Amino acid sequence: PTATGCGCLWESGSSSSEKYPTWQPRMQFALAFIVAVGAAPLSAPAKTKGATPLMRSSMRRHNLAARASFFNKNNENQDAAHTNGHHNYGPGHKFGAPVTSRIANRRPLTRVRADKEYEGKKLAELFAGNKKWSEDMMTTNRPLMEFLGGTQEPKLMWIGCADSRVPENTISNMDPGEIFVVRNVANQVQLYDNSVMSALQFGVGALGVEDIIVAGHYGCGGVKASMANNDHGAPLEQWISSIRDVYRLHQKDLDSIADPQERTERLIQLNTVEQCLNVLRAGPVQKRRMETMNQPGGPIPRVHACVYDPATGKLTDMDVDIEKYISGYTSIYDLNYKGALEPRQKLQPAPSSAVAA
């Protein structure tokens, strides 16, 4: 028989435990539940026929109490099984157990053939490469993998472009778990974008990142598209329209550059700085900076504008004083988090162009 209502499968005969070893405990649980409390609701209408409302209410309470008793007892039995080592949990769980045991005993979510072939050549390379990387890491850096199996503690946040040529961990030669990452077209920080804003909130508020890097890159297709007088269609056109606004803010500076490639690279730099400003405009960032403004080294997170050159692999800190830039606009962007946008020293407002020519 099959108990479909519980998502369980159990075949009669001695071969059932061999075919479905992991499903039998669930089937036994389902049958025990049906025997313990399942029959009462089915027969309730006959028993309550002619009963007063008070009697029917009492019967319903009895059935609910029976269900609760059953589940409480079952939970206690499961707790005992956990304590006896039938299940494994990571550090900090009340039953305790090393992460290595949890990794070793983890069952695959689906049954996938080891010799599975993929139609896409690159997809096959991806899984083959991951297999080799995983084996190498578990051999040479197992403690790191076990640590990452339970938590992450990044101190850096990277807001970069979705461009495939700019893989942050690769170009920085850093390990997994060291950089908290958000990537989109043209490394935008748009305050209406829930993806970026929720990542900022989590990264700053929960993970406690100390430095946020906004990384533009030369050859950015999103910036190039914004410089063309074409309607790229929704939603891309709406997305890159903010880059057109950056051009408008710095039109005099940009129009003075005769070479088209240099002008594009200049807009890439200016767009990166503008997104740094948007980071400081975000409520979670201002709140955290207010909370840490009196600590040694000044408020965190600190925000950095960087640009990457895919042709050389070089990531350059543009050395822009973002605090100086925003100090001229505090009266506009301050969300009443006192001192959050104040520089470490009172500075003059930034020039109209965020990056000095």
mmCIF file of C-alpha atoms in Angstrom, residues 195-357:
data_model
loop_
_atom_site.group_PDB
_atom_site.id
_atom_site.type_symbol
_atom_site.label_atom_id
_atom_site.label_comp_id
_atom_site.label_asym_id
_atom_site.label_seq_id
_atom_site.Cartn_x
_atom_site.Cartn_y
_atom_site.Cartn_z
ATOM 1 C CA SER A 195 18.206 43.127 -4.336
ATOM 2 C CA VAL A 196 20.985 45.622 -3.695
ATOM 3 C CA MET A 197 19.309 47.241 -0.695
ATOM 4 C CA SER A 198 18.572 43.958 1.073
ATOM 5 C CA ALA A 199 22.173 42.876 0.489
ATOM 6 C CA LEU A 200 23.412 46.165 1.966
ATOM 7 C CA GLN A 201 21.132 45.745 4.957
ATOM 8 C CA PHE A 202 22.273 42.177 5.577
ATOM 9 C CA GLY A 203 25.939 42.829 4.876
ATOM 10 C CA VAL A 204 26.181 45.899 7.089
ATOM 11 C CA GLY A 205 23.682 44.975 9.803
ATOM 12 C CA ALA A 206 24.121 41.208 10.174
ATOM 13 C CA LEU A 207 27.561 40.353 8.789
ATOM 14 C CA GLY A 208 29.258 43.539 9.953
ATOM 15 C CA VAL A 209 31.272 44.235 6.812
ATOM 16 C CA GLU A 210 33.787 47.011 7.382
ATOM 17 C CA ASP A 211 34.655 48.077 3.834
ATOM 18 C CA ILE A 212 32.385 48.329 0.790
ATOM 19 C CA ILE A 213 34.018 48.346 -2.631
ATOM 20 C CA VAL A 214 32.112 49.626 -5.637
ATOM 21 C CA ALA A 215 34.015 48.290 -8.632
ATOM 22 C CA GLY A 216 33.516 49.583 -12.141
ATOM 23 C CA HIS A 217 35.479 48.182 -15.049
ATOM 24 C CA TYR A 218 36.732 49.408 -18.384
ATOM 25 C CA GLY A 219 34.834 48.090 -21.383
ATOM 26 C CA CYS A 220 31.549 48.040 -19.447
ATOM 27 C CA GLY A 221 28.701 47.268 -21.849
ATOM 28 C CA GLY A 222 26.095 48.939 -19.646
ATOM 29 C CA VAL A 223 27.950 52.255 -19.680
ATOM 30 C CA LYS A 224 28.507 52.018 -23.432
ATOM 31 C CA ALA A 225 24.786 51.372 -23.949
ATOM 32 C CA SER A 226 23.890 54.445 -21.906
ATOM 33 C CA MET A 227 25.998 56.610 -24.232
ATOM 34 C CA ALA A 228 24.126 55.458 -27.333
ATOM 35 C CA ASN A 229 21.022 57.370 -28.381
ATOM 36 C CA ASN A 230 18.923 54.230 -28.607
ATOM 37 C CA ASP A 231 15.936 52.814 -26.740
ATOM 38 C CA HIS A 232 17.207 49.486 -25.458
ATOM 39 C CA GLY A 233 13.777 48.376 -24.276
ATOM 40 C CA ALA A 234 12.468 47.548 -20.815
ATOM 41 C CA PRO A 235 13.815 46.847 -18.311
ATOM 42 C CA LEU A 236 17.357 47.542 -19.528
ATOM 43 C CA GLU A 237 16.553 51.071 -20.652
ATOM 44 C CA GLN A 238 15.206 52.001 -17.217
ATOM 45 C CA TRP A 239 18.193 50.403 -15.540
ATOM 46 C CA ILE A 240 20.856 52.317 -17.473
ATOM 47 C CA SER A 241 18.924 55.598 -17.430
ATOM 48 C CA SER A 242 20.620 56.472 -14.137
ATOM 49 C CA ILE A 243 23.977 56.328 -15.962
ATOM 50 C CA ARG A 244 22.639 58.891 -18.416
ATOM 51 C CA ASP A 245 21.904 61.060 -15.355
ATOM 52 C CA VAL A 246 25.550 60.708 -14.304
ATOM 53 C CA TYR A 247 26.567 61.961 -17.750
ATOM 54 C CA ARG A 248 24.217 64.935 -17.369
ATOM 55 C CA LEU A 249 25.746 65.846 -13.978
ATOM 56 C CA HIS A 250 29.242 65.844 -15.496
ATOM 57 C CA GLN A 251 28.437 66.791 -19.081
ATOM 58 C CA LYS A 252 30.917 69.670 -19.267
ATOM 59 C CA ASP A 253 33.736 67.441 -18.084
ATOM 60 C CA LEU A 254 32.802 64.590 -20.432
ATOM 61 C CA ASP A 255 32.108 66.658 -23.541
ATOM 62 C CA SER A 256 35.556 68.186 -23.270
ATOM 63 C CA ILE A 257 37.145 64.768 -23.937
ATOM 64 C CA ALA A 258 37.545 64.326 -27.699
ATOM 65 C CA ASP A 259 38.555 60.659 -27.800
ATOM 66 C CA PRO A 260 35.421 58.411 -27.549
ATOM 67 C CA GLN A 261 37.205 55.639 -25.652
ATOM 68 C CA GLU A 262 38.654 58.045 -23.095
ATOM 69 C CA ARG A 263 35.233 59.643 -22.682
ATOM 70 C CA THR A 264 33.676 56.228 -22.036
ATOM 71 C CA GLU A 265 36.359 55.346 -19.494
ATOM 72 C CA ARG A 266 35.796 58.677 -17.776
ATOM 73 C CA LEU A 267 32.069 57.979 -17.502
ATOM 74 C CA ILE A 268 32.870 54.533 -16.081
ATOM 75 C CA GLN A 269 34.900 56.233 -13.345
ATOM 76 C CA LEU A 270 32.255 58.865 -12.641
ATOM 77 C CA ASN A 271 29.490 56.266 -12.536
ATOM 78 C CA THR A 272 31.476 54.243 -10.001
ATOM 79 C CA VAL A 273 31.893 57.273 -7.737
ATOM 80 C CA GLU A 274 28.202 58.130 -8.056
ATOM 81 C CA GLN A 275 27.272 54.620 -6.900
ATOM 82 C CA CYS A 276 29.534 55.093 -3.882
ATOM 83 C CA LEU A 277 27.476 58.141 -3.025
ATOM 84 C CA ASN A 278 24.328 56.034 -3.319
ATOM 85 C CA VAL A 279 25.802 53.526 -0.866
ATOM 86 C CA LEU A 280 26.192 56.320 1.695
ATOM 87 C CA ARG A 281 22.642 57.454 0.980
ATOM 88 C CA ALA A 282 21.258 54.065 2.048
ATOM 89 C CA GLY A 283 19.541 53.973 5.438
ATOM 90 C CA PRO A 284 21.245 50.799 6.776
ATOM 91 C CA VAL A 285 24.661 52.270 5.958
ATOM 92 C CA GLN A 286 23.917 55.601 7.643
ATOM 93 C CA LYS A 287 22.542 53.832 10.701
ATOM 94 C CA ARG A 288 25.665 51.692 11.072
ATOM 95 C CA ARG A 289 27.982 54.656 10.566
ATOM 96 C CA MET A 290 26.153 56.580 13.285
ATOM 97 C CA GLU A 291 26.543 53.623 15.663
ATOM 98 C CA THR A 292 30.298 53.386 15.018
ATOM 99 C CA MET A 293 31.214 57.044 14.542
ATOM 100 C CA ASN A 294 33.152 57.287 17.826
ATOM 101 C CA GLN A 295 35.184 54.116 17.463
ATOM 102 C CA PRO A 296 38.920 54.237 16.660
ATOM 103 C CA GLY A 297 39.476 54.672 12.953
ATOM 104 C CA GLY A 298 36.175 56.402 12.364
ATOM 105 C CA PRO A 299 32.767 55.134 11.308
ATOM 106 C CA ILE A 300 32.187 51.953 9.321
ATOM 107 C CA PRO A 301 31.473 50.841 6.722
ATOM 108 C CA ARG A 302 34.045 52.716 4.706
ATOM 109 C CA VAL A 303 33.259 53.081 1.002
ATOM 110 C CA HIS A 304 35.830 52.796 -1.796
ATOM 111 C CA ALA A 305 35.618 53.524 -5.525
ATOM 112 C CA CYS A 306 37.708 51.145 -7.644
ATOM 113 C CA VAL A 307 38.032 50.403 -11.336
ATOM 114 C CA TYR A 308 39.213 47.162 -12.949
ATOM 115 C CA ASP A 309 40.951 46.743 -16.291
ATOM 116 C CA PRO A 310 40.177 43.338 -17.883
ATOM 117 C CA ALA A 311 43.053 43.851 -20.322
ATOM 118 C CA THR A 312 45.669 43.859 -17.557
ATOM 119 C CA GLY A 313 43.869 42.263 -14.599
ATOM 120 C CA LYS A 314 44.673 45.337 -12.490
ATOM 121 C CA LEU A 315 42.233 46.636 -9.862
ATOM 122 C CA THR A 316 42.909 50.287 -9.061
ATOM 123 C CA ASP A 317 41.730 52.235 -6.043
ATOM 124 C CA MET A 318 40.632 55.576 -7.509
ATOM 125 C CA ASP A 319 41.599 57.246 -4.224
ATOM 126 C CA VAL A 320 38.451 59.350 -4.120
ATOM 127 C CA ASP A 321 37.503 60.845 -0.756
ATOM 128 C CA ILE A 322 33.856 59.778 -0.746
ATOM 129 C CA GLU A 323 33.254 61.494 2.596
ATOM 130 C CA LYS A 324 34.512 64.757 1.145
ATOM 131 C CA TYR A 325 32.288 64.255 -1.872
ATOM 132 C CA ILE A 326 29.132 63.756 0.168
ATOM 133 C CA SER A 327 29.910 66.458 2.726
ATOM 134 C CA GLY A 328 28.485 69.049 0.356
ATOM 135 C CA TYR A 329 25.139 67.240 0.210
ATOM 136 C CA THR A 330 24.537 66.323 3.836
ATOM 137 C CA SER A 331 21.489 68.573 4.089
ATOM 138 C CA ILE A 332 19.913 66.624 1.217
ATOM 139 C CA TYR A 333 20.807 63.018 1.958
ATOM 140 C CA ASP A 334 21.105 62.880 5.765
ATOM 141 C CA LEU A 335 18.324 60.563 7.046
ATOM 142 C CA ASN A 336 18.557 62.015 10.568
ATOM 143 C CA TYR A 337 21.276 59.594 11.638
ATOM 144 C CA LYS A 338 23.306 62.260 13.385
ATOM 145 C CA GLY A 339 26.889 62.445 12.150
ATOM 146 C CA ALA A 340 26.563 59.500 9.766
ATOM 147 C CA LEU A 341 27.588 61.555 6.746
ATOM 148 C CA GLU A 342 30.069 63.830 8.478
ATOM 149 C CA PRO A 343 33.710 63.325 7.454
ATOM 150 C CA ARG A 344 36.316 62.692 10.118
ATOM 151 C CA GLN A 345 37.300 66.329 9.752
ATOM 152 C CA LYS A 346 35.106 69.122 8.532
ATOM 153 C CA LEU A 347 35.977 69.520 4.870
ATOM 154 C CA GLN A 348 34.938 71.885 2.123
ATOM 155 C CA PRO A 349 32.090 70.737 -0.144
ATOM 156 C CA ALA A 350 33.169 68.663 -3.097
ATOM 157 C CA PRO A 351 33.537 70.268 -6.519
ATOM 158 C CA SER A 352 30.749 69.819 -9.045
ATOM 159 C CA SER A 353 32.686 66.965 -10.594
ATOM 160 C CA ALA A 354 33.110 64.128 -8.120
ATOM 161 C CA VAL A 355 36.501 63.096 -9.481
ATOM 162 C CA ALA A 356 39.022 65.851 -10.031
ATOM 163 C CA ALA A 357 40.060 66.110 -13.675
#
